[in-house]
mmCIF file of C-alpha atoms in Angstrom:
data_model
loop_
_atom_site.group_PDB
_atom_site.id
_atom_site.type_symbol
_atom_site.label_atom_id
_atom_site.label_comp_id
_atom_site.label_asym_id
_atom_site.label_seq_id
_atom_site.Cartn_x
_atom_site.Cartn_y
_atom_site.Cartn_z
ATOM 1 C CA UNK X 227 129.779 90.109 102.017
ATOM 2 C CA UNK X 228 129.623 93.908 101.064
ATOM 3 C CA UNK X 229 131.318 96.517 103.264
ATOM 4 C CA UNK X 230 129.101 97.636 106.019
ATOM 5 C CA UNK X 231 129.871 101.030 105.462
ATOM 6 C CA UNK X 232 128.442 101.074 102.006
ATOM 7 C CA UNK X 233 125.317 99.329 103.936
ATOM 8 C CA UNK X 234 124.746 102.769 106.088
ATOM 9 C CA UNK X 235 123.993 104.013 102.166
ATOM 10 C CA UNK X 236 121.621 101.387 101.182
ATOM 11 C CA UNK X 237 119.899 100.916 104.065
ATOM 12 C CA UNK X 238 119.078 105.104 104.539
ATOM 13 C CA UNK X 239 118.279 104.533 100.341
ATOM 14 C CA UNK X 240 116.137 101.756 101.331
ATOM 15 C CA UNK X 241 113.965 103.574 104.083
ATOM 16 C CA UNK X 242 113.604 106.647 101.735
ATOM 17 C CA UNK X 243 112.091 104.836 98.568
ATOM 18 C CA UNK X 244 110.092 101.994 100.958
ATOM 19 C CA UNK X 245 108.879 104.957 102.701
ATOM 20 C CA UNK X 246 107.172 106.656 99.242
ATOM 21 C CA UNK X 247 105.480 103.998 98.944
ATOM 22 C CA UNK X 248 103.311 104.016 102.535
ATOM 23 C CA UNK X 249 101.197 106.926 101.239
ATOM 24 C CA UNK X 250 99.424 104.752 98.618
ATOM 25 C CA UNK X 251 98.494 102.000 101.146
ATOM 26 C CA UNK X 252 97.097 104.055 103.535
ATOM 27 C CA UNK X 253 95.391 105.931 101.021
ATOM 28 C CA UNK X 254 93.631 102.710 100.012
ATOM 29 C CA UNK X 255 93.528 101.541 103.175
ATOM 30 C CA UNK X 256 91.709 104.838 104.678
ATOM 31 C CA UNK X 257 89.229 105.077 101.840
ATOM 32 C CA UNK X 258 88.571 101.576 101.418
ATOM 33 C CA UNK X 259 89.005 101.919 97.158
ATOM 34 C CA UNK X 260 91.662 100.789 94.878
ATOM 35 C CA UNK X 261 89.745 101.720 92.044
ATOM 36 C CA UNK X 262 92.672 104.097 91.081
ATOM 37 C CA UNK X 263 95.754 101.959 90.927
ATOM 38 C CA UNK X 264 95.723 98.919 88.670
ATOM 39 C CA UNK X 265 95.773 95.390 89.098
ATOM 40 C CA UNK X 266 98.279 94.126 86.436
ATOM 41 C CA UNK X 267 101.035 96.854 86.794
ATOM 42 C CA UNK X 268 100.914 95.923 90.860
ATOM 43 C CA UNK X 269 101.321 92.389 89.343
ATOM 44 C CA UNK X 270 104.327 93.516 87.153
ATOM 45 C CA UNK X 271 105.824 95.641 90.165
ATOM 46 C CA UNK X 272 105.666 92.648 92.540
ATOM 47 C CA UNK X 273 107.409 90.054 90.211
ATOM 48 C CA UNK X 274 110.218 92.735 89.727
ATOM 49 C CA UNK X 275 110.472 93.374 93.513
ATOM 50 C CA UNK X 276 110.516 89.682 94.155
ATOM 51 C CA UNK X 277 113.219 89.196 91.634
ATOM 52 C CA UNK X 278 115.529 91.823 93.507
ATOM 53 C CA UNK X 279 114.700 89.962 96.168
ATOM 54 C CA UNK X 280 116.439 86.744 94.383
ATOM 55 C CA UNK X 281 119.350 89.548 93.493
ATOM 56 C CA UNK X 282 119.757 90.640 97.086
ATOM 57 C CA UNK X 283 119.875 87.315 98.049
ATOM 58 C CA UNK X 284 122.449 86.028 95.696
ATOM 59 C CA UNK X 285 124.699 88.909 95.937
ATOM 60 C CA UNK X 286 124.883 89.029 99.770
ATOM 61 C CA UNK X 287 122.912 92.866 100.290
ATOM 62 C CA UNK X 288 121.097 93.370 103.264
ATOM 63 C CA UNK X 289 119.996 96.434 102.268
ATOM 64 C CA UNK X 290 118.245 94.924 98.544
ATOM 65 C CA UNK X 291 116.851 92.345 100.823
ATOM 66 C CA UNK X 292 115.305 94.644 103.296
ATOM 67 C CA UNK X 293 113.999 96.659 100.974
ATOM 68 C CA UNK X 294 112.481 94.635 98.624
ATOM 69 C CA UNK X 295 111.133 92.032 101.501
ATOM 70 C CA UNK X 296 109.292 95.595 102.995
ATOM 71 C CA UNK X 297 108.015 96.602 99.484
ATOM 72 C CA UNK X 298 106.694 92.916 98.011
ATOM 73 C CA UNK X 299 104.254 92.991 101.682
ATOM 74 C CA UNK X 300 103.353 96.421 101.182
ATOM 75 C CA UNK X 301 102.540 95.526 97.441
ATOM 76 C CA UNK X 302 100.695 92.124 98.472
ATOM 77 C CA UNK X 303 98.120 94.217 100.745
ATOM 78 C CA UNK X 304 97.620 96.276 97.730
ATOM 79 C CA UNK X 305 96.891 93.413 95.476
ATOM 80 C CA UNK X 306 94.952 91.128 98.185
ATOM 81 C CA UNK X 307 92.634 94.350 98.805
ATOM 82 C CA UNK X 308 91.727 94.714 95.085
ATOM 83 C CA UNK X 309 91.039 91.479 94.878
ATOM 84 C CA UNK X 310 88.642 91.541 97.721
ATOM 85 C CA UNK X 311 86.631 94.171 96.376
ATOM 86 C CA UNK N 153 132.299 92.817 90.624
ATOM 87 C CA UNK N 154 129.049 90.652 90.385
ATOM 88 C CA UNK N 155 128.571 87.277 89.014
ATOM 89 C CA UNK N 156 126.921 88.062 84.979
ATOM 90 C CA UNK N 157 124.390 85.269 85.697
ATOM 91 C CA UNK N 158 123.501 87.104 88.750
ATOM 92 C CA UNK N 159 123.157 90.546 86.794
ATOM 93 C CA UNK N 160 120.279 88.744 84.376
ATOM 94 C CA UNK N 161 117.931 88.273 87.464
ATOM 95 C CA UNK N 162 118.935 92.300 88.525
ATOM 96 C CA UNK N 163 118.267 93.403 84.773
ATOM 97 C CA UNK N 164 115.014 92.079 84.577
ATOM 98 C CA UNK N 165 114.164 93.363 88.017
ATOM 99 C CA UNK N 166 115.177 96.504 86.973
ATOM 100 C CA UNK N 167 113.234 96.405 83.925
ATOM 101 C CA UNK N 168 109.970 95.041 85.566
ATOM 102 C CA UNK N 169 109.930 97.747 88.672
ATOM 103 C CA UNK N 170 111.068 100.653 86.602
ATOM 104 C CA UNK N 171 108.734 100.277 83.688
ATOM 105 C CA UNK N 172 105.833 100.882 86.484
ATOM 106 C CA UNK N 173 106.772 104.727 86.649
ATOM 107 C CA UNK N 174 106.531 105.312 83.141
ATOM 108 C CA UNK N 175 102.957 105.491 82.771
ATOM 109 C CA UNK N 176 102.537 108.102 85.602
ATOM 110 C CA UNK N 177 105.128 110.679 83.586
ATOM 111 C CA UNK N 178 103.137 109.402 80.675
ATOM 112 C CA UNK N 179 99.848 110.086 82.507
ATOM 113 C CA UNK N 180 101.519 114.003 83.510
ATOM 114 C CA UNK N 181 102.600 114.174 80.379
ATOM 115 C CA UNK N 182 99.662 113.588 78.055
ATOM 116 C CA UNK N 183 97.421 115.740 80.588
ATOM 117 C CA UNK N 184 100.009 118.497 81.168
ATOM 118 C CA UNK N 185 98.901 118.392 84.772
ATOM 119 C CA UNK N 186 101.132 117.282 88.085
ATOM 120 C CA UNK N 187 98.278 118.180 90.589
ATOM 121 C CA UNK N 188 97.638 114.777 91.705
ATOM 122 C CA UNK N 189 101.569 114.255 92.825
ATOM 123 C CA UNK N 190 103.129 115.428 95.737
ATOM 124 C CA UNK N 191 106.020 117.486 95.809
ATOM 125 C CA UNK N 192 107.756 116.670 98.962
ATOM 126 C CA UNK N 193 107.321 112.860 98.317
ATOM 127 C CA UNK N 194 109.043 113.366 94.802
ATOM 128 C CA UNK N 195 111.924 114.865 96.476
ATOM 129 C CA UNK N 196 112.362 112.165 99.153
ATOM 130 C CA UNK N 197 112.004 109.222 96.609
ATOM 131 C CA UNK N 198 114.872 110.901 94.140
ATOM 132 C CA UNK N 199 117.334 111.443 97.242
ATOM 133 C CA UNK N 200 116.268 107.781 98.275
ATOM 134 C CA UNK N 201 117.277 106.843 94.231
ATOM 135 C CA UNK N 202 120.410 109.294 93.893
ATOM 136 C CA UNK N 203 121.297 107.328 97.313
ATOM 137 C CA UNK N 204 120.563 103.302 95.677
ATOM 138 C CA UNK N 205 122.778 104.472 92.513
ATOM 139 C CA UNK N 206 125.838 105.657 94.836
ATOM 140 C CA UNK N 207 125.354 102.308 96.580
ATOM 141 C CA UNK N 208 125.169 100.358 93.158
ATOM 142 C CA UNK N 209 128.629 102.058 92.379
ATOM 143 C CA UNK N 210 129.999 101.320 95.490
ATOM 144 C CA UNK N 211 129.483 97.679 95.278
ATOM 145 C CA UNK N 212 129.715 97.710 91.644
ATOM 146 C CA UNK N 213 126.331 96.421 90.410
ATOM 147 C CA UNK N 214 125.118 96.956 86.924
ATOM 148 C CA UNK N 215 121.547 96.135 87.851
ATOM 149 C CA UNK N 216 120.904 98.798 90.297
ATOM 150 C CA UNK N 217 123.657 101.589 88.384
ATOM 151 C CA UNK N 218 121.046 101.183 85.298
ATOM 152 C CA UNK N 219 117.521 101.138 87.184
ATOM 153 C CA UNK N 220 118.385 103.929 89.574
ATOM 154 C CA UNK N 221 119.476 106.044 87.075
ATOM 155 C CA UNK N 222 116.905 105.804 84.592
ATOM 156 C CA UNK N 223 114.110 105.993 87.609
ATOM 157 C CA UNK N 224 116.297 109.351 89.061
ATOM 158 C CA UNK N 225 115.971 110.483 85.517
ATOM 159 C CA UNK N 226 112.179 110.585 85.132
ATOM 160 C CA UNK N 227 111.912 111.491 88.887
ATOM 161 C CA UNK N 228 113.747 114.309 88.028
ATOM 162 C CA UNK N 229 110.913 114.765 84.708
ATOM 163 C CA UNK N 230 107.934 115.056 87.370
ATOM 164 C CA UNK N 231 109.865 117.614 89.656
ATOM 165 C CA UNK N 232 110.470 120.156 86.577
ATOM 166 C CA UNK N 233 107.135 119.164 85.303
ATOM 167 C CA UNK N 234 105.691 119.870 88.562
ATOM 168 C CA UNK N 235 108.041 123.082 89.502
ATOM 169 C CA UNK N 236 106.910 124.927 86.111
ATOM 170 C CA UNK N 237 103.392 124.428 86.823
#
């Protein structure tokens, strides 16, 4: 298991570069168009998300799994709403 | 330190999620303009990165020393880009 204290660091990390990503949902979300972001490098984003997901996982950090679990369902509302339309 | 066999599934990770920011810097690049970024959100995702890489020292993990410091360094690209202009 990894020091708690160095959690406190990856979990504020976590919240900060999850957080940049909220803008572009709602963005989407609010204008109902995803013309502007593509398809495949959401595709290539999500695989690499999901595999430091795997990392997290195997290396015991709750702060890689948090994130990454956070970004991958942010991601898959991107990629299920350009799919839809 | 961090099982090598785990590191491979972190590397590619790394690889797959940092490789989607290049073509935005490539995008500002090529058309010398920075309007469509914000700012403020620039500056909370490189804290949020600068944060990740102390954690990745801390707990001593190649995967996330390498991506956040190659992300941090073409954050840091779009905030002079965007500060000159």
């Amino acid at each position: 298991m990894i020091d708690p204290s160095y959690e406190i660091i990856g979990i504020i990390a976590a919240i900060l570069t999850t957080s940049g990503f909220i803008p572009q949902v709602y963005k989407i979300y609010k204008e109902k168009n995803a013309k502007g972001v593509s398809l495949t490098m959401y595709l290539i984003l999500i695989i690499g998300v999901l595999l430091w997901l795997v990392y997290g996982i195997l290396i015991g950090s709750l702060s890689i799994i948090i994130a990454n679990s956070v970004t991958a369902l942010l991601q898959l509302c991107v990629i299920i709403f350009k799919l839809k339309n």
